[in-house]
Amino acid sequence: MYKVPAQPSTQRVYVWRKLKGWGALYLQQSVCVLPHREDLQQHLAQLKADITAGGGEADLLTICIEEPEQNAMLVDRFQQQADQEYQEFLGQCRDFHSELSHEREISNLSFAELEENEAELAKLRSWLPKIRDRDLFDAQGYLEATKAFKACELDFQLFTEQVYQAQGIDSEPL
């Protein structure tokens, strides 16, 4: 639980981004939960120090949920949160395939397009592990997201070969 001064908003955004980056599940405004793990405890202790140094208040509470149904409900909410991110990732994978298909349709097989799409693939490559790090309870969407990313890599490999061929360059290694 935390409370930060309303102004400037940068501290509030900083705290929110840190907590969401670690996979925190918000129960209500400024109240969130995370599983009790040593790595997270260290991050939270530092964040608490940052909040208080910025004129805010923070409490770190360790709770034990004795009711299995309540615990299962929280785990389910964590998994839903992660699955929502995996769905966003899958949407970006679909967009990636659509972009490559469009470039093929209009015969825009240039090095500029290759570089542009290589940058998009790099974004996907760096995004998936971040989602996985926040997926604290192994949501089902990870397997599908991994398969979708591999399909993006294969599609990009094919696109690369098509660009090289269109430019009259042998794509085989020297």
PDB file of N, CA and C in Angstrom, residues 64-169:
ATOM      1  N   CYS A  64      -0.876 -13.948   4.748  1.00  0.00           N
ATOM      2  CA  CYS A  64      -1.026 -15.380   4.505  1.00  0.00           C
ATOM      3  C   CYS A  64      -2.507 -15.634   4.241  1.00  0.00           C
ATOM      4  N   ILE A  65      -2.794 -16.186   3.095  1.00  0.00           N
ATOM      5  CA  ILE A  65      -4.183 -16.467   2.742  1.00  0.00           C
ATOM      6  C   ILE A  65      -4.444 -17.930   3.072  1.00  0.00           C
ATOM      7  N   GLU A  66      -5.235 -18.150   4.085  1.00  0.00           N
ATOM      8  CA  GLU A  66      -5.474 -19.508   4.565  1.00  0.00           C
ATOM      9  C   GLU A  66      -6.603 -20.211   3.825  1.00  0.00           C
ATOM     10  N   GLU A  67      -7.483 -19.456   3.198  1.00  0.00           N
ATOM     11  CA  GLU A  67      -8.595 -20.062   2.474  1.00  0.00           C
ATOM     12  C   GLU A  67      -8.146 -20.438   1.069  1.00  0.00           C
ATOM     13  N   PRO A  68      -8.167 -21.720   0.720  1.00  0.00           N
ATOM     14  CA  PRO A  68      -7.730 -22.140  -0.615  1.00  0.00           C
ATOM     15  C   PRO A  68      -8.511 -21.467  -1.749  1.00  0.00           C
ATOM     16  N   GLU A  69      -9.803 -21.228  -1.531  1.00  0.00           N
ATOM     17  CA  GLU A  69     -10.618 -20.598  -2.576  1.00  0.00           C
ATOM     18  C   GLU A  69     -10.159 -19.169  -2.837  1.00  0.00           C
ATOM     19  N   GLN A  70      -9.850 -18.446  -1.775  1.00  0.00           N
ATOM     20  CA  GLN A  70      -9.389 -17.069  -1.911  1.00  0.00           C
ATOM     21  C   GLN A  70      -8.033 -17.048  -2.602  1.00  0.00           C
ATOM     22  N   ASN A  71      -7.157 -17.951  -2.232  1.00  0.00           N
ATOM     23  CA  ASN A  71      -5.840 -18.037  -2.855  1.00  0.00           C
ATOM     24  C   ASN A  71      -5.986 -18.364  -4.339  1.00  0.00           C
ATOM     25  N   ALA A  72      -6.837 -19.327  -4.661  1.00  0.00           N
ATOM     26  CA  ALA A  72      -7.057 -19.715  -6.055  1.00  0.00           C
ATOM     27  C   ALA A  72      -7.620 -18.547  -6.862  1.00  0.00           C
ATOM     28  N   MET A  73      -8.485 -17.753  -6.245  1.00  0.00           N
ATOM     29  CA  MET A  73      -9.063 -16.603  -6.926  1.00  0.00           C
ATOM     30  C   MET A  73      -7.969 -15.578  -7.269  1.00  0.00           C
ATOM     31  N   LEU A  74      -7.064 -15.337  -6.337  1.00  0.00           N
ATOM     32  CA  LEU A  74      -5.979 -14.387  -6.599  1.00  0.00           C
ATOM     33  C   LEU A  74      -5.041 -14.906  -7.684  1.00  0.00           C
ATOM     34  N   VAL A  75      -4.703 -16.188  -7.616  1.00  0.00           N
ATOM     35  CA  VAL A  75      -3.839 -16.779  -8.644  1.00  0.00           C
ATOM     36  C   VAL A  75      -4.512 -16.649 -10.003  1.00  0.00           C
ATOM     37  N   ASP A  76      -5.811 -16.907 -10.056  1.00  0.00           N
ATOM     38  CA  ASP A  76      -6.556 -16.778 -11.307  1.00  0.00           C
ATOM     39  C   ASP A  76      -6.500 -15.340 -11.833  1.00  0.00           C
ATOM     40  N   ARG A  77      -6.613 -14.370 -10.956  1.00  0.00           N
ATOM     41  CA  ARG A  77      -6.541 -12.962 -11.383  1.00  0.00           C
ATOM     42  C   ARG A  77      -5.148 -12.615 -11.912  1.00  0.00           C
ATOM     43  N   PHE A  78      -4.117 -13.154 -11.274  1.00  0.00           N
ATOM     44  CA  PHE A  78      -2.752 -12.957 -11.787  1.00  0.00           C
ATOM     45  C   PHE A  78      -2.626 -13.563 -13.185  1.00  0.00           C
ATOM     46  N   GLN A  79      -3.168 -14.759 -13.347  1.00  0.00           N
ATOM     47  CA  GLN A  79      -3.077 -15.429 -14.649  1.00  0.00           C
ATOM     48  C   GLN A  79      -3.874 -14.680 -15.711  1.00  0.00           C
ATOM     49  N   GLN A  80      -5.046 -14.178 -15.355  1.00  0.00           N
ATOM     50  CA  GLN A  80      -5.833 -13.386 -16.305  1.00  0.00           C
ATOM     51  C   GLN A  80      -5.071 -12.135 -16.736  1.00  0.00           C
ATOM     52  N   GLN A  81      -4.402 -11.506 -15.786  1.00  0.00           N
ATOM     53  CA  GLN A  81      -3.620 -10.307 -16.093  1.00  0.00           C
ATOM     54  C   GLN A  81      -2.513 -10.653 -17.087  1.00  0.00           C
ATOM     55  N   ALA A  82      -1.809 -11.754 -16.859  1.00  0.00           N
ATOM     56  CA  ALA A  82      -0.736 -12.161 -17.774  1.00  0.00           C
ATOM     57  C   ALA A  82      -1.314 -12.567 -19.126  1.00  0.00           C
ATOM     58  N   ASP A  83      -2.414 -13.308 -19.120  1.00  0.00           N
ATOM     59  CA  ASP A  83      -3.024 -13.718 -20.387  1.00  0.00           C
ATOM     60  C   ASP A  83      -3.465 -12.522 -21.217  1.00  0.00           C
ATOM     61  N   GLN A  84      -3.883 -11.472 -20.562  1.00  0.00           N
ATOM     62  CA  GLN A  84      -4.269 -10.253 -21.282  1.00  0.00           C
ATOM     63  C   GLN A  84      -3.046  -9.679 -22.015  1.00  0.00           C
ATOM     64  N   GLU A  85      -1.908  -9.705 -21.359  1.00  0.00           N
ATOM     65  CA  GLU A  85      -0.687  -9.229 -22.028  1.00  0.00           C
ATOM     66  C   GLU A  85      -0.292 -10.149 -23.169  1.00  0.00           C
ATOM     67  N   TYR A  86      -0.430 -11.460 -22.958  1.00  0.00           N
ATOM     68  CA  TYR A  86      -0.118 -12.400 -24.040  1.00  0.00           C
ATOM     69  C   TYR A  86      -1.034 -12.160 -25.236  1.00  0.00           C
ATOM     70  N   GLN A  87      -2.294 -11.831 -24.989  1.00  0.00           N
ATOM     71  CA  GLN A  87      -3.221 -11.545 -26.085  1.00  0.00           C
ATOM     72  C   GLN A  87      -2.780 -10.304 -26.864  1.00  0.00           C
ATOM     73  N   GLU A  88      -2.301  -9.290 -26.155  1.00  0.00           N
ATOM     74  CA  GLU A  88      -1.782  -8.100 -26.832  1.00  0.00           C
ATOM     75  C   GLU A  88      -0.582  -8.474 -27.692  1.00  0.00           C
ATOM     76  N   PHE A  89       0.268  -9.328 -27.151  1.00  0.00           N
ATOM     77  CA  PHE A  89       1.449  -9.791 -27.889  1.00  0.00           C
ATOM     78  C   PHE A  89       1.019 -10.543 -29.144  1.00  0.00           C
ATOM     79  N   LEU A  90       0.037 -11.421 -29.012  1.00  0.00           N
ATOM     80  CA  LEU A  90      -0.453 -12.180 -30.165  1.00  0.00           C
ATOM     81  C   LEU A  90      -1.012 -11.242 -31.233  1.00  0.00           C
ATOM     82  N   GLY A  91      -1.678 -10.190 -30.813  1.00  0.00           N
ATOM     83  CA  GLY A  91      -2.182  -9.200 -31.766  1.00  0.00           C
ATOM     84  C   GLY A  91      -1.050  -8.538 -32.539  1.00  0.00           C
ATOM     85  N   GLN A  92       0.040  -8.237 -31.849  1.00  0.00           N
ATOM     86  CA  GLN A  92       1.190  -7.645 -32.526  1.00  0.00           C
ATOM     87  C   GLN A  92       1.843  -8.647 -33.476  1.00  0.00           C
ATOM     88  N   CYS A  93       1.818  -9.929 -33.115  1.00  0.00           N
ATOM     89  CA  CYS A  93       2.345 -10.965 -34.025  1.00  0.00           C
ATOM     90  C   CYS A  93       1.490 -11.024 -35.293  1.00  0.00           C
ATOM     91  N   ARG A  94       0.163 -10.958 -35.134  1.00  0.00           N
ATOM     92  CA  ARG A  94      -0.719 -10.956 -36.304  1.00  0.00           C
ATOM     93  C   ARG A  94      -0.447  -9.739 -37.180  1.00  0.00           C
ATOM     94  N   ASP A  95      -0.246  -8.586 -36.539  1.00  0.00           N
ATOM     95  CA  ASP A  95       0.073  -7.370 -37.292  1.00  0.00           C
ATOM     96  C   ASP A  95       1.388  -7.524 -38.050  1.00  0.00           C
ATOM     97  N   PHE A  96       2.353  -8.188 -37.438  1.00  0.00           N
ATOM     98  CA  PHE A  96       3.653  -8.409 -38.073  1.00  0.00           C
ATOM     99  C   PHE A  96       3.481  -9.237 -39.346  1.00  0.00           C
ATOM    100  N   HIS A  97       2.724 -10.334 -39.248  1.00  0.00           N
ATOM    101  CA  HIS A  97       2.474 -11.170 -40.428  1.00  0.00           C
ATOM    102  C   HIS A  97       1.720 -10.388 -41.503  1.00  0.00           C
ATOM    103  N   SER A  98       0.753  -9.599 -41.072  1.00  0.00           N
ATOM    104  CA  SER A  98      -0.024  -8.792 -42.031  1.00  0.00           C
ATOM    105  C   SER A  98       0.869  -7.802 -42.765  1.00  0.00           C
ATOM    106  N   GLU A  99       1.778  -7.189 -42.043  1.00  0.00           N
ATOM    107  CA  GLU A  99       2.696  -6.232 -42.658  1.00  0.00           C
ATOM    108  C   GLU A  99       3.575  -6.928 -43.695  1.00  0.00           C
ATOM    109  N   LEU A 100       4.114  -8.084 -43.361  1.00  0.00           N
ATOM    110  CA  LEU A 100       4.951  -8.810 -44.323  1.00  0.00           C
ATOM    111  C   LEU A 100       4.130  -9.233 -45.542  1.00  0.00           C
ATOM    112  N   SER A 101       2.914  -9.690 -45.307  1.00  0.00           N
ATOM    113  CA  SER A 101       2.042 -10.083 -46.422  1.00  0.00           C
ATOM    114  C   SER A 101       1.755  -8.897 -47.331  1.00  0.00           C
ATOM    115  N   HIS A 102       1.482  -7.752 -46.723  1.00  0.00           N
ATOM    116  CA  HIS A 102       1.196  -6.547 -47.505  1.00  0.00           C
ATOM    117  C   HIS A 102       2.410  -6.167 -48.367  1.00  0.00           C
ATOM    118  N   GLU A 103       3.583  -6.199 -47.780  1.00  0.00           N
ATOM    119  CA  GLU A 103       4.792  -5.843 -48.539  1.00  0.00           C
ATOM    120  C   GLU A 103       5.028  -6.822 -49.683  1.00  0.00           C
ATOM    121  N   ARG A 104       4.709  -8.080 -49.467  1.00  0.00           N
ATOM    122  CA  ARG A 104       4.836  -9.066 -50.546  1.00  0.00           C
ATOM    123  C   ARG A 104       3.828  -8.775 -51.654  1.00  0.00           C
ATOM    124  N   GLU A 105       2.594  -8.460 -51.259  1.00  0.00           N
ATOM    125  CA  GLU A 105       1.531  -8.198 -52.243  1.00  0.00           C
ATOM    126  C   GLU A 105       1.867  -7.024 -53.155  1.00  0.00           C
ATOM    127  N   ILE A 106       2.471  -5.993 -52.590  1.00  0.00           N
ATOM    128  CA  ILE A 106       2.777  -4.814 -53.395  1.00  0.00           C
ATOM    129  C   ILE A 106       4.213  -4.860 -53.925  1.00  0.00           C
ATOM    130  N   SER A 107       4.849  -5.996 -53.771  1.00  0.00           N
ATOM    131  CA  SER A 107       6.230  -6.214 -54.251  1.00  0.00           C
ATOM    132  C   SER A 107       7.205  -5.172 -53.716  1.00  0.00           C
ATOM    133  N   ASN A 108       7.018  -4.819 -52.474  1.00  0.00           N
ATOM    134  CA  ASN A 108       7.930  -3.873 -51.824  1.00  0.00           C
ATOM    135  C   ASN A 108       8.980  -4.672 -51.058  1.00  0.00           C
ATOM    136  N   LEU A 109       9.844  -5.317 -51.810  1.00  0.00           N
ATOM    137  CA  LEU A 109      10.865  -6.189 -51.232  1.00  0.00           C
ATOM    138  C   LEU A 109      12.199  -5.447 -51.237  1.00  0.00           C
ATOM    139  N   SER A 110      12.286  -4.449 -50.382  1.00  0.00           N
ATOM    140  CA  SER A 110      13.474  -3.590 -50.334  1.00  0.00           C
ATOM    141  C   SER A 110      14.219  -3.784 -49.019  1.00  0.00           C
ATOM    142  N   PHE A 111      15.456  -3.318 -49.013  1.00  0.00           N
ATOM    143  CA  PHE A 111      16.245  -3.402 -47.790  1.00  0.00           C
ATOM    144  C   PHE A 111      15.675  -2.498 -46.699  1.00  0.00           C
ATOM    145  N   ALA A 112      15.064  -1.389 -47.106  1.00  0.00           N
ATOM    146  CA  ALA A 112      14.443  -0.499 -46.117  1.00  0.00           C
ATOM    147  C   ALA A 112      13.314  -1.228 -45.387  1.00  0.00           C
ATOM    148  N   GLU A 113      12.498  -1.960 -46.151  1.00  0.00           N
ATOM    149  CA  GLU A 113      11.413  -2.728 -45.527  1.00  0.00           C
ATOM    150  C   GLU A 113      11.980  -3.852 -44.659  1.00  0.00           C
ATOM    151  N   LEU A 114      13.045  -4.452 -45.111  1.00  0.00           N
ATOM    152  CA  LEU A 114      13.685  -5.515 -44.339  1.00  0.00           C
ATOM    153  C   LEU A 114      14.154  -4.977 -42.992  1.00  0.00           C
ATOM    154  N   GLU A 115      14.814  -3.836 -42.999  1.00  0.00           N
ATOM    155  CA  GLU A 115      15.290  -3.236 -41.751  1.00  0.00           C
ATOM    156  C   GLU A 115      14.141  -2.836 -40.839  1.00  0.00           C
ATOM    157  N   GLU A 116      13.103  -2.264 -41.429  1.00  0.00           N
ATOM    158  CA  GLU A 116      11.945  -1.846 -40.643  1.00  0.00           C
ATOM    159  C   GLU A 116      11.303  -3.046 -39.944  1.00  0.00           C
ATOM    160  N   ASN A 117      11.141  -4.123 -40.677  1.00  0.00           N
ATOM    161  CA  ASN A 117      10.506  -5.299 -40.092  1.00  0.00           C
ATOM    162  C   ASN A 117      11.428  -6.054 -39.153  1.00  0.00           C
ATOM    163  N   GLU A 118      12.720  -5.944 -39.384  1.00  0.00           N
ATOM    164  CA  GLU A 118      13.680  -6.530 -38.453  1.00  0.00           C
ATOM    165  C   GLU A 118      13.583  -5.819 -37.098  1.00  0.00           C
ATOM    166  N   ALA A 119      13.390  -4.503 -37.125  1.00  0.00           N
ATOM    167  CA  ALA A 119      13.219  -3.732 -35.895  1.00  0.00           C
ATOM    168  C   ALA A 119      11.929  -4.143 -35.178  1.00  0.00           C
ATOM    169  N   GLU A 120      10.861  -4.384 -35.934  1.00  0.00           N
ATOM    170  CA  GLU A 120       9.605  -4.835 -35.322  1.00  0.00           C
ATOM    171  C   GLU A 120       9.764  -6.212 -34.688  1.00  0.00           C
ATOM    172  N   LEU A 121      10.490  -7.092 -35.362  1.00  0.00           N
ATOM    173  CA  LEU A 121      10.743  -8.421 -34.808  1.00  0.00           C
ATOM    174  C   LEU A 121      11.572  -8.313 -33.531  1.00  0.00           C
ATOM    175  N   ALA A 122      12.526  -7.404 -33.502  1.00  0.00           N
ATOM    176  CA  ALA A 122      13.349  -7.199 -32.305  1.00  0.00           C
ATOM    177  C   ALA A 122      12.489  -6.729 -31.135  1.00  0.00           C
ATOM    178  N   LYS A 123      11.494  -5.881 -31.419  1.00  0.00           N
ATOM    179  CA  LYS A 123      10.587  -5.432 -30.355  1.00  0.00           C
ATOM    180  C   LYS A 123       9.814  -6.615 -29.778  1.00  0.00           C
ATOM    181  N   LEU A 124       9.322  -7.479 -30.662  1.00  0.00           N
ATOM    182  CA  LEU A 124       8.609  -8.668 -30.192  1.00  0.00           C
ATOM    183  C   LEU A 124       9.543  -9.563 -29.375  1.00  0.00           C
ATOM    184  N   ARG A 125      10.767  -9.713 -29.850  1.00  0.00           N
ATOM    185  CA  ARG A 125      11.753 -10.564 -29.181  1.00  0.00           C
ATOM    186  C   ARG A 125      12.042 -10.073 -27.764  1.00  0.00           C
ATOM    187  N   SER A 126      12.098  -8.765 -27.587  1.00  0.00           N
ATOM    188  CA  SER A 126      12.391  -8.237 -26.249  1.00  0.00           C
ATOM    189  C   SER A 126      11.138  -8.164 -25.368  1.00  0.00           C
ATOM    190  N   TRP A 127       9.971  -8.079 -25.974  1.00  0.00           N
ATOM    191  CA  TRP A 127       8.726  -7.938 -25.223  1.00  0.00           C
ATOM    192  C   TRP A 127       8.318  -9.253 -24.561  1.00  0.00           C
ATOM    193  N   LEU A 128       8.427 -10.365 -25.276  1.00  0.00           N
ATOM    194  CA  LEU A 128       7.940 -11.642 -24.738  1.00  0.00           C
ATOM    195  C   LEU A 128       8.609 -12.013 -23.413  1.00  0.00           C
ATOM    196  N   PRO A 129       9.921 -11.900 -23.262  1.00  0.00           N
ATOM    197  CA  PRO A 129      10.521 -12.230 -21.957  1.00  0.00           C
ATOM    198  C   PRO A 129      10.057 -11.306 -20.835  1.00  0.00           C
ATOM    199  N   LYS A 130       9.749 -10.064 -21.170  1.00  0.00           N
ATOM    200  CA  LYS A 130       9.251  -9.142 -20.144  1.00  0.00           C
ATOM    201  C   LYS A 130       7.883  -9.580 -19.648  1.00  0.00           C
ATOM    202  N   ILE A 131       7.037  -9.996 -20.578  1.00  0.00           N
ATOM    203  CA  ILE A 131       5.724 -10.503 -20.177  1.00  0.00           C
ATOM    204  C   ILE A 131       5.914 -11.751 -19.315  1.00  0.00           C
ATOM    205  N   ARG A 132       6.798 -12.629 -19.755  1.00  0.00           N
ATOM    206  CA  ARG A 132       7.046 -13.875 -19.015  1.00  0.00           C
ATOM    207  C   ARG A 132       7.533 -13.587 -17.599  1.00  0.00           C
ATOM    208  N   ASP A 133       8.377 -12.576 -17.441  1.00  0.00           N
ATOM    209  CA  ASP A 133       8.860 -12.215 -16.102  1.00  0.00           C
ATOM    210  C   ASP A 133       7.716 -11.759 -15.193  1.00  0.00           C
ATOM    211  N   ARG A 134       6.702 -11.119 -15.769  1.00  0.00           N
ATOM    212  CA  ARG A 134       5.550 -10.651 -14.989  1.00  0.00           C
ATOM    213  C   ARG A 134       4.507 -11.745 -14.799  1.00  0.00           C
ATOM    214  N   ASP A 135       4.647 -12.827 -15.532  1.00  0.00           N
ATOM    215  CA  ASP A 135       3.715 -13.955 -15.456  1.00  0.00           C
ATOM    216  C   ASP A 135       4.129 -14.820 -14.269  1.00  0.00           C
ATOM    217  N   LEU A 136       3.674 -14.434 -13.099  1.00  0.00           N
ATOM    218  CA  LEU A 136       4.149 -15.042 -11.857  1.00  0.00           C
ATOM    219  C   LEU A 136       3.528 -16.401 -11.550  1.00  0.00           C
ATOM    220  N   PHE A 137       2.476 -16.765 -12.274  1.00  0.00           N
ATOM    221  CA  PHE A 137       1.792 -18.028 -12.004  1.00  0.00           C
ATOM    222  C   PHE A 137       1.536 -18.835 -13.273  1.00  0.00           C
ATOM    223  N   ASP A 138       2.436 -18.734 -14.230  1.00  0.00           N
ATOM    224  CA  ASP A 138       2.412 -19.560 -15.440  1.00  0.00           C
ATOM    225  C   ASP A 138       1.054 -19.596 -16.132  1.00  0.00           C
ATOM    226  N   ALA A 139       0.657 -18.457 -16.634  1.00  0.00           N
ATOM    227  CA  ALA A 139      -0.603 -18.352 -17.381  1.00  0.00           C
ATOM    228  C   ALA A 139      -0.517 -19.195 -18.656  1.00  0.00           C
ATOM    229  N   GLN A 140      -1.659 -19.617 -19.130  1.00  0.00           N
ATOM    230  CA  GLN A 140      -1.724 -20.506 -20.292  1.00  0.00           C
ATOM    231  C   GLN A 140      -1.264 -19.843 -21.583  1.00  0.00           C
ATOM    232  N   GLY A 141      -1.361 -18.544 -21.674  1.00  0.00           N
ATOM    233  CA  GLY A 141      -1.053 -17.842 -22.912  1.00  0.00           C
ATOM    234  C   GLY A 141       0.406 -17.889 -23.337  1.00  0.00           C
ATOM    235  N   TYR A 142       1.301 -18.276 -22.447  1.00  0.00           N
ATOM    236  CA  TYR A 142       2.731 -18.255 -22.777  1.00  0.00           C
ATOM    237  C   TYR A 142       3.067 -19.193 -23.923  1.00  0.00           C
ATOM    238  N   LEU A 143       2.549 -20.393 -23.894  1.00  0.00           N
ATOM    239  CA  LEU A 143       2.868 -21.376 -24.936  1.00  0.00           C
ATOM    240  C   LEU A 143       2.424 -20.867 -26.304  1.00  0.00           C
ATOM    241  N   GLU A 144       1.215 -20.349 -26.390  1.00  0.00           N
ATOM    242  CA  GLU A 144       0.714 -19.816 -27.658  1.00  0.00           C
ATOM    243  C   GLU A 144       1.552 -18.618 -28.123  1.00  0.00           C
ATOM    244  N   ALA A 145       1.937 -17.761 -27.189  1.00  0.00           N
ATOM    245  CA  ALA A 145       2.749 -16.594 -27.543  1.00  0.00           C
ATOM    246  C   ALA A 145       4.119 -17.030 -28.057  1.00  0.00           C
ATOM    247  N   THR A 146       4.695 -18.052 -27.450  1.00  0.00           N
ATOM    248  CA  THR A 146       5.993 -18.560 -27.896  1.00  0.00           C
ATOM    249  C   THR A 146       5.896 -19.120 -29.312  1.00  0.00           C
ATOM    250  N   LYS A 147       4.849 -19.880 -29.570  1.00  0.00           N
ATOM    251  CA  LYS A 147       4.643 -20.433 -30.915  1.00  0.00           C
ATOM    252  C   LYS A 147       4.435 -19.309 -31.933  1.00  0.00           C
ATOM    253  N   ALA A 148       3.670 -18.296 -31.548  1.00  0.00           N
ATOM    254  CA  ALA A 148       3.404 -17.176 -32.454  1.00  0.00           C
ATOM    255  C   ALA A 148       4.699 -16.424 -32.765  1.00  0.00           C
ATOM    256  N   PHE A 149       5.552 -16.258 -31.768  1.00  0.00           N
ATOM    257  CA  PHE A 149       6.811 -15.561 -32.021  1.00  0.00           C
ATOM    258  C   PHE A 149       7.699 -16.376 -32.955  1.00  0.00           C
ATOM    259  N   LYS A 150       7.756 -17.679 -32.758  1.00  0.00           N
ATOM    260  CA  LYS A 150       8.562 -18.523 -33.647  1.00  0.00           C
ATOM    261  C   LYS A 150       8.044 -18.435 -35.080  1.00  0.00           C
ATOM    262  N   ALA A 151       6.720 -18.364 -35.241  1.00  0.00           N
ATOM    263  CA  ALA A 151       6.144 -18.204 -36.576  1.00  0.00           C
ATOM    264  C   ALA A 151       6.547 -16.859 -37.179  1.00  0.00           C
ATOM    265  N   CYS A 152       6.636 -15.824 -36.355  1.00  0.00           N
ATOM    266  CA  CYS A 152       7.092 -14.519 -36.833  1.00  0.00           C
ATOM    267  C   CYS A 152       8.535 -14.603 -37.316  1.00  0.00           C
ATOM    268  N   GLU A 153       9.365 -15.297 -36.560  1.00  0.00           N
ATOM    269  CA  GLU A 153      10.768 -15.450 -36.961  1.00  0.00           C
ATOM    270  C   GLU A 153      10.879 -16.178 -38.298  1.00  0.00           C
ATOM    271  N   LEU A 154      10.093 -17.237 -38.468  1.00  0.00           N
ATOM    272  CA  LEU A 154      10.121 -17.987 -39.723  1.00  0.00           C
ATOM    273  C   LEU A 154       9.615 -17.143 -40.891  1.00  0.00           C
ATOM    274  N   ASP A 155       8.550 -16.393 -40.657  1.00  0.00           N
ATOM    275  CA  ASP A 155       8.006 -15.533 -41.703  1.00  0.00           C
ATOM    276  C   ASP A 155       9.025 -14.461 -42.078  1.00  0.00           C
ATOM    277  N   PHE A 156       9.710 -13.916 -41.091  1.00  0.00           N
ATOM    278  CA  PHE A 156      10.725 -12.902 -41.376  1.00  0.00           C
ATOM    279  C   PHE A 156      11.904 -13.509 -42.137  1.00  0.00           C
ATOM    280  N   GLN A 157      12.268 -14.720 -41.789  1.00  0.00           N
ATOM    281  CA  GLN A 157      13.356 -15.403 -42.506  1.00  0.00           C
ATOM    282  C   GLN A 157      12.987 -15.572 -43.982  1.00  0.00           C
ATOM    283  N   LEU A 158      11.743 -15.980 -44.245  1.00  0.00           N
ATOM    284  CA  LEU A 158      11.271 -16.118 -45.612  1.00  0.00           C
ATOM    285  C   LEU A 158      11.263 -14.755 -46.322  1.00  0.00           C
ATOM    286  N   PHE A 159      10.788 -13.733 -45.630  1.00  0.00           N
ATOM    287  CA  PHE A 159      10.755 -12.383 -46.194  1.00  0.00           C
ATOM    288  C   PHE A 159      12.169 -11.920 -46.541  1.00  0.00           C
ATOM    289  N   THR A 160      13.121 -12.205 -45.673  1.00  0.00           N
ATOM    290  CA  THR A 160      14.520 -11.843 -45.916  1.00  0.00           C
ATOM    291  C   THR A 160      15.022 -12.498 -47.197  1.00  0.00           C
ATOM    292  N   GLU A 161      14.740 -13.786 -47.349  1.00  0.00           N
ATOM    293  CA  GLU A 161      15.157 -14.496 -48.561  1.00  0.00           C
ATOM    294  C   GLU A 161      14.505 -13.898 -49.803  1.00  0.00           C
ATOM    295  N   GLN A 162      13.238 -13.497 -49.676  1.00  0.00           N
ATOM    296  CA  GLN A 162      12.536 -12.901 -50.804  1.00  0.00           C
ATOM    297  C   GLN A 162      13.128 -11.536 -51.168  1.00  0.00           C
ATOM    298  N   VAL A 163      13.513 -10.767 -50.170  1.00  0.00           N
ATOM    299  CA  VAL A 163      14.143  -9.466 -50.431  1.00  0.00           C
ATOM    300  C   VAL A 163      15.476  -9.672 -51.134  1.00  0.00           C
ATOM    301  N   TYR A 164      16.280 -10.593 -50.628  1.00  0.00           N
ATOM    302  CA  TYR A 164      17.585 -10.852 -51.256  1.00  0.00           C
ATOM    303  C   TYR A 164      17.404 -11.299 -52.699  1.00  0.00           C
ATOM    304  N   GLN A 165      16.433 -12.170 -52.910  1.00  0.00           N
ATOM    305  CA  GLN A 165      16.181 -12.660 -54.270  1.00  0.00           C
ATOM    306  C   GLN A 165      15.742 -11.513 -55.172  1.00  0.00           C
ATOM    307  N   ALA A 166      14.833 -10.667 -54.682  1.00  0.00           N
ATOM    308  CA  ALA A 166      14.329  -9.538 -55.461  1.00  0.00           C
ATOM    309  C   ALA A 166      15.451  -8.545 -55.792  1.00  0.00           C
ATOM    310  N   GLN A 167      16.440  -8.449 -54.908  1.00  0.00           N
ATOM    311  CA  GLN A 167      17.551  -7.533 -55.119  1.00  0.00           C
ATOM    312  C   GLN A 167      18.704  -8.177 -55.871  1.00  0.00           C
ATOM    313  N   GLY A 168      18.516  -9.459 -56.257  1.00  0.00           N
ATOM    314  CA  GLY A 168      19.544 -10.152 -57.025  1.00  0.00           C
ATOM    315  C   GLY A 168      20.759 -10.531 -56.224  1.00  0.00           C
ATOM    316  N   ILE A 169      20.544 -10.755 -54.918  1.00  0.00           N
ATOM    317  CA  ILE A 169      21.650 -11.112 -54.035  1.00  0.00           C
ATOM    318  C   ILE A 169      21.441 -12.528 -53.533  1.00  0.00           C
TER     319      ILE A 169
END
